[in-house]
Tab-separated table of C-alpha atoms in Angstrom:
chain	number	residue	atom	x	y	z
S	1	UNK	CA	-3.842	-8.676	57.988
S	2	UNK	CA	-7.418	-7.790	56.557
S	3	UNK	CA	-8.824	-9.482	54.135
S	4	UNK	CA	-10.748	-7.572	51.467
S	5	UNK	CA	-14.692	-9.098	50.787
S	6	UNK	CA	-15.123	-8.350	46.887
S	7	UNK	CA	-18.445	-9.041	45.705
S	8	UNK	CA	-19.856	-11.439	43.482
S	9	UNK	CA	-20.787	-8.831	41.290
S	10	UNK	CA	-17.197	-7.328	40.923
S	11	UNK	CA	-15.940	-10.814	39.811
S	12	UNK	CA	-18.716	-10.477	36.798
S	13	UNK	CA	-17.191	-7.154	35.786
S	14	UNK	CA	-13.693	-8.290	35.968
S	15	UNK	CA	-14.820	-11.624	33.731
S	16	UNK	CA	-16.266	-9.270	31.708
S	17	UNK	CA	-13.369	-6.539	31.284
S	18	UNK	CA	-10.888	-9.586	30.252
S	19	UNK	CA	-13.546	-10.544	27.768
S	20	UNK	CA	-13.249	-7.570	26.179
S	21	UNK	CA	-9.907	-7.694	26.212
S	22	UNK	CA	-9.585	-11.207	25.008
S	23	UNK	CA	-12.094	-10.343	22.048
S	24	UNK	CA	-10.059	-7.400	20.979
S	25	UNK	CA	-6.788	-9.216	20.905
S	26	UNK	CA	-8.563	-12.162	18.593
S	27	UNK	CA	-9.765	-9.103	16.339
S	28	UNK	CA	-6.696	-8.115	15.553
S	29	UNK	CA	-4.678	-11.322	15.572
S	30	UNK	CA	-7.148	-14.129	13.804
S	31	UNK	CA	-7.670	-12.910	9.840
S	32	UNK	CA	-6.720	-15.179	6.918
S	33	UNK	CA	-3.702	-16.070	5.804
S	34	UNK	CA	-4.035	-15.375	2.979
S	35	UNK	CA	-6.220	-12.235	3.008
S	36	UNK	CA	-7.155	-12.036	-0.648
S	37	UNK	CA	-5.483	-14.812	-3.215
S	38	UNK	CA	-3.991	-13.568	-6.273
S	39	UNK	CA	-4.072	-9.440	-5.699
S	40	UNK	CA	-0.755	-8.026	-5.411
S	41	UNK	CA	-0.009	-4.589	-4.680
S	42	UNK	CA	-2.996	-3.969	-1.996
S	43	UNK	CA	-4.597	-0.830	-1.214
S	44	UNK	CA	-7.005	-0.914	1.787
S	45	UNK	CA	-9.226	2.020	3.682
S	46	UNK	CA	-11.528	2.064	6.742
S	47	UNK	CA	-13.869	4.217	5.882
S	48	UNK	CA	-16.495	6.344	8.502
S	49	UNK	CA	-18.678	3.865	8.258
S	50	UNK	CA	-16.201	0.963	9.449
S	51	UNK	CA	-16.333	-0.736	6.292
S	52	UNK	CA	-13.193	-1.620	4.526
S	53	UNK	CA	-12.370	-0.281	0.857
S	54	UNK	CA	-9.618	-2.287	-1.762
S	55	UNK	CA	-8.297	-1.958	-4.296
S	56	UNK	CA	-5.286	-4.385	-6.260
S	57	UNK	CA	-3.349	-5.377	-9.112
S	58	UNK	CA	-5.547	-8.206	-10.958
S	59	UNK	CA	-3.265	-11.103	-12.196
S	60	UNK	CA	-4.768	-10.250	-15.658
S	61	UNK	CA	-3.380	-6.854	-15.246
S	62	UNK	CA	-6.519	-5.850	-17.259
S	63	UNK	CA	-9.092	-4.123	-15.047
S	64	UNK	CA	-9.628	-2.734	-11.965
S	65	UNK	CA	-11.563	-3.833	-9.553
S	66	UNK	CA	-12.919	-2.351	-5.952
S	67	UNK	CA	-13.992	-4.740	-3.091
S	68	UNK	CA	-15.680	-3.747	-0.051
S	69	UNK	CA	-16.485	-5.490	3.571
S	70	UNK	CA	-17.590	-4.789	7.057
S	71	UNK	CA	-14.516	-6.444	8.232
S	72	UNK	CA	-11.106	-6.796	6.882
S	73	UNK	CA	-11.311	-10.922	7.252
S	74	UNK	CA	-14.593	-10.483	4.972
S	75	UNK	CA	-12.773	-8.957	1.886
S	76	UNK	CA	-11.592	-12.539	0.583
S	77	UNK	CA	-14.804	-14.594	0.430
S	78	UNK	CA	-17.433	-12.273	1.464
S	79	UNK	CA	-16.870	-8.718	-0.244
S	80	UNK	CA	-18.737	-6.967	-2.646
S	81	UNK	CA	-16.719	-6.704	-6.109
S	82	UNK	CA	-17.362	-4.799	-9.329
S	83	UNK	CA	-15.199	-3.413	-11.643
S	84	UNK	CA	-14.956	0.034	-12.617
S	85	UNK	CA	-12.550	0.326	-15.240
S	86	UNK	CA	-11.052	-1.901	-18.175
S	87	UNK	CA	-8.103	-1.440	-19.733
S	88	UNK	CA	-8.166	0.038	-23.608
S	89	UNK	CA	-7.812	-1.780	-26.478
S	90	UNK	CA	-4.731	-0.146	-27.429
S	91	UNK	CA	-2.565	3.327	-26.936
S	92	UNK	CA	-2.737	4.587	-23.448
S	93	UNK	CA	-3.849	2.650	-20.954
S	94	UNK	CA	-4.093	-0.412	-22.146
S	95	UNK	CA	-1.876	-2.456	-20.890
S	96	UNK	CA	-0.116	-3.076	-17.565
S	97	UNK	CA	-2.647	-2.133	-15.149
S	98	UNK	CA	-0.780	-2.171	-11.914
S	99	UNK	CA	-1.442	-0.756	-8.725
S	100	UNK	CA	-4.604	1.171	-8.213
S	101	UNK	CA	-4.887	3.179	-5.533
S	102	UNK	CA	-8.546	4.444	-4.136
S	103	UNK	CA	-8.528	8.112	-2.458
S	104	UNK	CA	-11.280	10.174	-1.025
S	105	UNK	CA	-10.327	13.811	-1.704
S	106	UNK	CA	-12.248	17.020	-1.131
S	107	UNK	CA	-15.602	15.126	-1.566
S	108	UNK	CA	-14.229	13.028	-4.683
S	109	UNK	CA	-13.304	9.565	-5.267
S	110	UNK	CA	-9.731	9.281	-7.287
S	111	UNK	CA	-8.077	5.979	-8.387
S	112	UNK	CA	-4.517	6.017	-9.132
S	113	UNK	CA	-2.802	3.929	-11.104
S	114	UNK	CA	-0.555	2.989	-13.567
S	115	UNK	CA	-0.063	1.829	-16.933
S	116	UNK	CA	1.475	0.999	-20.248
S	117	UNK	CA	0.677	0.827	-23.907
S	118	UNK	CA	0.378	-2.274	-25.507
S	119	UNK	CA	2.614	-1.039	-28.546
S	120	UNK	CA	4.881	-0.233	-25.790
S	121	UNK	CA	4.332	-2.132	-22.879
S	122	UNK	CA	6.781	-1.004	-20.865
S	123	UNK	CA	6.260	3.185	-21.466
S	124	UNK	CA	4.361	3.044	-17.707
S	125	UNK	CA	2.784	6.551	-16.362
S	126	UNK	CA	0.662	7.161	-13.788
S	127	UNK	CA	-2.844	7.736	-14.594
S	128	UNK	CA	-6.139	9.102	-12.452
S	129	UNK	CA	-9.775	8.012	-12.629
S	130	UNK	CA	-12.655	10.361	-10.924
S	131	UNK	CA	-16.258	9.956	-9.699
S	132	UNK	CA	-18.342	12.265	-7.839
S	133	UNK	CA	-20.463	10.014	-6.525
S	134	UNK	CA	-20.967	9.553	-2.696
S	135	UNK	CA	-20.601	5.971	-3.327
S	136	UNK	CA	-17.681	4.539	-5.329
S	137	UNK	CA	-19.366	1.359	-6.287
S	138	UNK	CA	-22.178	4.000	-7.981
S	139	UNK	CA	-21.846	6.498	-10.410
S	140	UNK	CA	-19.512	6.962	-13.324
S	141	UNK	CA	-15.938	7.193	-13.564
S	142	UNK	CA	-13.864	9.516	-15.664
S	143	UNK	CA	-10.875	9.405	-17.059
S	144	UNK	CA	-8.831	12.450	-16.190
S	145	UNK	CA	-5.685	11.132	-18.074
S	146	UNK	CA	-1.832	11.202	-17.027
S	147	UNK	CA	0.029	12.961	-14.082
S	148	UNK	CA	2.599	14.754	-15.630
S	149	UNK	CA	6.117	14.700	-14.037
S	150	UNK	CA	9.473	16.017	-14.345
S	151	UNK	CA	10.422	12.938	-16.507
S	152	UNK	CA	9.543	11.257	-19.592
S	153	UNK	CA	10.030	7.668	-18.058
S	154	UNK	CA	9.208	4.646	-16.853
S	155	UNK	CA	7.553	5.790	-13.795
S	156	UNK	CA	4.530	4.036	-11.185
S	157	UNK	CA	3.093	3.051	-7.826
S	158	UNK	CA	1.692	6.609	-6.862
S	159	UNK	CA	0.736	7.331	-3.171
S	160	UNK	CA	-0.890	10.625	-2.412
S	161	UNK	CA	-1.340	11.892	1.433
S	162	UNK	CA	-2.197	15.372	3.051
S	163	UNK	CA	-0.424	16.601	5.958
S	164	UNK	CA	-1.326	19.970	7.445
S	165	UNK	CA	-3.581	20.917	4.373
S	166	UNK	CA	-1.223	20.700	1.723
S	167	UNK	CA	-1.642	17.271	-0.458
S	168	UNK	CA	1.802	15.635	-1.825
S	169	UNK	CA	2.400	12.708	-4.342
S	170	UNK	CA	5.213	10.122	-3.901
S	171	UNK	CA	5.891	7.542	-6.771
S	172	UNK	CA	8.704	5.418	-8.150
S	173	UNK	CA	10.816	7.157	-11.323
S	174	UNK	CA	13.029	5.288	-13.032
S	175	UNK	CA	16.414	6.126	-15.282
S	176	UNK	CA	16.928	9.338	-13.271
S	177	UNK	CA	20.530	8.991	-13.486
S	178	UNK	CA	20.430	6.702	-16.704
S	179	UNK	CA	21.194	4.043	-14.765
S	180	UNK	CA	18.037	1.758	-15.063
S	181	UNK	CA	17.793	2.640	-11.339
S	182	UNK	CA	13.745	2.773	-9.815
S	183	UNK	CA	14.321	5.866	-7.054
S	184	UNK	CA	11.423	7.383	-4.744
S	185	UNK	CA	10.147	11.088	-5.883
S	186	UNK	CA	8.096	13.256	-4.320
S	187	UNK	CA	6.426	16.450	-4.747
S	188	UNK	CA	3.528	19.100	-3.756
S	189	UNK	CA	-0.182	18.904	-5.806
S	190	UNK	CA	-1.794	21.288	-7.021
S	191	UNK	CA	-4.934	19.524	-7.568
S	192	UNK	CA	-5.578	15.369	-7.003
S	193	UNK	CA	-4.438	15.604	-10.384
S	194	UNK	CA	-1.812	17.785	-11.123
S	195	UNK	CA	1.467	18.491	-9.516
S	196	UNK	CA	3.167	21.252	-8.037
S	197	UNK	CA	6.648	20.582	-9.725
S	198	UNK	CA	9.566	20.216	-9.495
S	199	UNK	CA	10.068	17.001	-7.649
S	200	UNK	CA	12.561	15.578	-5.113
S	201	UNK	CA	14.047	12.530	-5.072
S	202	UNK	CA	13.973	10.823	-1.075
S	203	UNK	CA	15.113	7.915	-2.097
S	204	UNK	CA	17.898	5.818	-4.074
S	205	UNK	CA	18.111	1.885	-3.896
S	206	UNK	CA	22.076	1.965	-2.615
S	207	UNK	CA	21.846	-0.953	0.246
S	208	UNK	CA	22.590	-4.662	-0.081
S	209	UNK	CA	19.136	-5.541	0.273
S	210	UNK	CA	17.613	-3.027	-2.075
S	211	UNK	CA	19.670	-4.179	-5.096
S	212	UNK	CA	19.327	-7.901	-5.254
S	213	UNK	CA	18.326	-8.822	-8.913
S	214	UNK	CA	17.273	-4.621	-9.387
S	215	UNK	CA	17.940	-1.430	-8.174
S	216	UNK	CA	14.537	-0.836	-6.774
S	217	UNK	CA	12.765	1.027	-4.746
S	218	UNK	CA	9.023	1.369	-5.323
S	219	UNK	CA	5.365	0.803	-3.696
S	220	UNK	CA	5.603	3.655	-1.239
S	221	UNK	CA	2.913	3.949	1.113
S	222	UNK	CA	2.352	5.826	3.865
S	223	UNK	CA	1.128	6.401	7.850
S	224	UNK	CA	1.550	9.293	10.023
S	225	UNK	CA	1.508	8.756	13.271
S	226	UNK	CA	1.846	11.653	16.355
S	227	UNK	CA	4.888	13.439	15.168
S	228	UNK	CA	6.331	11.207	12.416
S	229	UNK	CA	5.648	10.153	9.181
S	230	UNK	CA	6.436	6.917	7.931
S	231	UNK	CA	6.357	5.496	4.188
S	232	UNK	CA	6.849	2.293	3.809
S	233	UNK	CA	8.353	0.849	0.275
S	234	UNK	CA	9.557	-2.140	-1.536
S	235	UNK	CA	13.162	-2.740	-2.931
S	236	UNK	CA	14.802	-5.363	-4.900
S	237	UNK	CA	13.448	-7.593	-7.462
S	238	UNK	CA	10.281	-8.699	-7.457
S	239	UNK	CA	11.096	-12.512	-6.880
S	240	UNK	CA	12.030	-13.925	-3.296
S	241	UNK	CA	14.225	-10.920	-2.736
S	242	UNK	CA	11.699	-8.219	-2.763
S	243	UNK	CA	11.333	-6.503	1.241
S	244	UNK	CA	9.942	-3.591	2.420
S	245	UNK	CA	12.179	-0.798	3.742
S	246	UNK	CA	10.961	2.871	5.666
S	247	UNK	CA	11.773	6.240	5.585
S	248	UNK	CA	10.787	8.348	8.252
S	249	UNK	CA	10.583	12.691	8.633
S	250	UNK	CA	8.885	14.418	11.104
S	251	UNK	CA	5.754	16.126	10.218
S	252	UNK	CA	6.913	19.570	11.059
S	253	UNK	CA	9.938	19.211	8.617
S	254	UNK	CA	10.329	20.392	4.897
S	255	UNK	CA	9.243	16.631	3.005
S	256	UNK	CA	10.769	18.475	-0.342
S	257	UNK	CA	14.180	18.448	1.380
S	258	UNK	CA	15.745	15.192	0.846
S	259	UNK	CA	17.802	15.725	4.182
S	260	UNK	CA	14.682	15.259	6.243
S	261	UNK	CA	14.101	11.782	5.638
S	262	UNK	CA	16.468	8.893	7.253
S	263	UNK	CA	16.371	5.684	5.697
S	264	UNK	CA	16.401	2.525	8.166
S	265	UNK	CA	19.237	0.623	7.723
S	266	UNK	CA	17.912	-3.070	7.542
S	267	UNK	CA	14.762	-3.992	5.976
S	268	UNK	CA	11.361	-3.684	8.153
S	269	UNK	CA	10.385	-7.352	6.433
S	270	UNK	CA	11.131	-9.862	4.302
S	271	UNK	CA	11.347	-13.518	3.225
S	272	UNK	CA	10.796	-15.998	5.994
S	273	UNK	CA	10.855	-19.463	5.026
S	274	UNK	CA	9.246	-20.791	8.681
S	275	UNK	CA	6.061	-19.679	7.775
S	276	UNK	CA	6.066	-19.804	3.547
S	277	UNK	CA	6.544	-16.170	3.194
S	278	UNK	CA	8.630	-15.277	0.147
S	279	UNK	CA	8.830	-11.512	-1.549
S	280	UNK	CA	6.771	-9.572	0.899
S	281	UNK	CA	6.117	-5.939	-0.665
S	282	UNK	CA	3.439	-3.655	-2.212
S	283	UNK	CA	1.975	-2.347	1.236
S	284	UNK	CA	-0.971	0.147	2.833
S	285	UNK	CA	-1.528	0.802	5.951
S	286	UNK	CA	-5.175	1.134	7.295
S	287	UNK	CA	-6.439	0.067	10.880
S	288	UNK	CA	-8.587	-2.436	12.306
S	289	UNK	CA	-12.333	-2.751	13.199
S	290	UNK	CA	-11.407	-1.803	16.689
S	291	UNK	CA	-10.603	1.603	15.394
S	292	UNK	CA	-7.080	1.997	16.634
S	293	UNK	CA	-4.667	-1.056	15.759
S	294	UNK	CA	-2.686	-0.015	12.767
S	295	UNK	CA	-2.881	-2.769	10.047
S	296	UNK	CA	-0.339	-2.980	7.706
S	297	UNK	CA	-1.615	-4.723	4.332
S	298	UNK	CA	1.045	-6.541	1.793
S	299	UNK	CA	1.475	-9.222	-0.940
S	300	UNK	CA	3.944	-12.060	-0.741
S	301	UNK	CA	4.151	-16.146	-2.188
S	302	UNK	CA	4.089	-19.005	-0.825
S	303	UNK	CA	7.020	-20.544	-2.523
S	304	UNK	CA	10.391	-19.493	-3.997
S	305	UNK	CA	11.337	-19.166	-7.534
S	306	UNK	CA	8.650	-17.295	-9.117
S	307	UNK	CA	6.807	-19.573	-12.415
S	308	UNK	CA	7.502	-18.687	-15.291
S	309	UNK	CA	9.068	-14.792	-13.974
S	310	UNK	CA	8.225	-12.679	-11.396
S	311	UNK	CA	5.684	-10.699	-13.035
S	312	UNK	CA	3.565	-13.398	-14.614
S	313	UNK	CA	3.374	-15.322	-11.607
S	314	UNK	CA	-0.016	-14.778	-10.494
S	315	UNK	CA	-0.113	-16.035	-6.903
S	316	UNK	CA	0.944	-12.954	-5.097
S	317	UNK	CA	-1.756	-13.184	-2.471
S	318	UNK	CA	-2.561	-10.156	-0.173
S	319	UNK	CA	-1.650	-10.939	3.825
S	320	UNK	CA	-2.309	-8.585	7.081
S	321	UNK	CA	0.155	-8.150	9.969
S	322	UNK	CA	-0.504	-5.872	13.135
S	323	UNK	CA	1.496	-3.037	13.497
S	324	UNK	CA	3.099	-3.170	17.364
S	325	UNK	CA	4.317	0.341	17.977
S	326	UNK	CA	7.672	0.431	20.611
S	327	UNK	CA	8.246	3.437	23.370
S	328	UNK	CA	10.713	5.173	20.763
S	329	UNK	CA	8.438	5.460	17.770
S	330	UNK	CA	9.671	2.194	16.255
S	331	UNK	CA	7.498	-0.898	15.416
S	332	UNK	CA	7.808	-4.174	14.472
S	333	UNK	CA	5.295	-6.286	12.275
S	334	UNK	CA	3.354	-9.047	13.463
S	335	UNK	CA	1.852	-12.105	11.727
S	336	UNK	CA	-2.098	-10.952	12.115
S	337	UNK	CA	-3.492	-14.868	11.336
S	338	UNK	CA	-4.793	-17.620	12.712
């Protein structure tokens, strides 16, 4: 047998190589657990620039707020804040200020979001904020008022996305059936603003696990991913029972045809008591600083049995798990902390 002389050298670049390695796999596997405390319903980008853009429900549900980092661990303790927006003193838009969403469109920044009025708190609509400046945390915003839908109900948690140049908008509607039911609707835009109506309902909370305390679903969000699209959403109530479920369509399909999206039978995830996790939900999916690890970005608690209710509990706190991707298009979702 002969034995193969490899140089000293070649051991440096193989030290090296594993560094690398090693240093990518701590990138993507050591942020804070918690990410951010008490922001529920997290909304995070990577922008061009490798920073990191998000947005949140406040606890207040008064305001909202924009943070930016260079990192994802760095948008807890270390991120820039201001907010853009408050809430009005009464009518529209002022009260219930859940879920903002922060979208770069045609050269534009866009917040969605929704809200109530305090004379009737729970009359929620989605609502859109602009600002042409290059730089969200500049400029002014505007209020370009409601989205109007098919329905004059409670109705929240808009996602927007573009696939092959045409934009859509996916939210949860409630009472379509009059059954105090929260479904998933989407539907074409005609501008970051407007939609192209009418809208189709792609989902209806009809599984064990989506009707536990409420017939929810809600918080879509969304990736796409080589041929597939995948949108994420919440179901149940909003206690230790809320989970995240996925639909999936291919990107070549009609997304207005309610027969091209499959619903997966069992929750993607949901409470797990090992590790303190209770009423994971809310998501966005953005990816890493190495540029190609798909990050998917949630609230849950700590602890069971919401204080005083679900919704005035304040200590939703946003979390990060890595996104492992399987040989069929499947993944699974990975703790992402130290």
């Amino acid at each position: 047998m002969q034995l193969r002389v490899v140089k000293p050298f070649a051991f440096l670049a193989i030290a090296i190589a594993c560094a690398a390695l090693n240093a990518d796999e701590t990138l993507t596997m050591n942020y804070p657990n918690p990410l951010v405390l008490q922001r529920a319903d997290p909304h995070v980008t990577r922008q061009p620039d490798g920073t990191y853009l998000m947005t949140a429900s406040c606890p207040e549900y008064d305001r909202i707020e924009l943070r930016r980092a260079k990192s994802i661990a760095d948008l807890g303790g270390n991120a820039q804040t201001k907010v853009v927006w408050k809430r009005h003193d009464t009518g529209e838009m002022s009260f219930h200020i859940w879920a903002p969403e922060l979208h770069r469109i045609d050269g534009k920044w866009f917040i969605h979001f929704a809200a109530g009025e305090r004379e009737h708190i729970w009359k929620i609509r989605p609502f859109v904020l602009s600002n042409p400046s290059a730089d969200p945390f500049e400029g002014e915003w505007t209020e370009e008022g409601r989205i109007v839908t098919d329905f004059e109900d409670f109705s929240l948690d808009a996602t927007t996305f573009e696939l092959r140049g045409t934009r859509y908008l996916v939210w949860a509607q409630k009472n379509l059936d009059g059954d105090n039911t929260s479904d998933l609707l989407i539907a074409k835009m005609k501008t970051p603003t407007t939609l192209q109506l009418p809208a189709t309902r792609i989902s209806k909370p009809t599984l064990p696990w989506e009707i536990i305390g409420h017939k929810v679903n809600e918080g879509p969000s969304v990736l796409i991913r080589n041929d597939t699209i995948y949108l994420a959403f919440s179901a149940s109530a909003t206690d230790e029972n809320y989970c995240v479920g996925l639909l999936t369509a291919k990107v070549d399909a009609d997304l207005l045809n309610p027969r091209s999206w499959t619903k997966h039978p069992e929750p993607i995830l949901k409470t797990d008591e090992s590790i303190n996790e209770y009423g994971p939900g809310h998501s966005s999916f953005t990816v890493a600083e190495d540029g190609k690890t798909d990050l998917f970005i949630y609230h849950a608690r700590d602890y069971p049995g919401a204080k005083p209710d679900p919704l005035n509990d304040p200590n939703r706190h946003t979390r990060v798990r890595v996104v492992r991707w399987n040989a069929d298009g499947s993944f699974t979702l990975e703790p992402a902390w130290r």
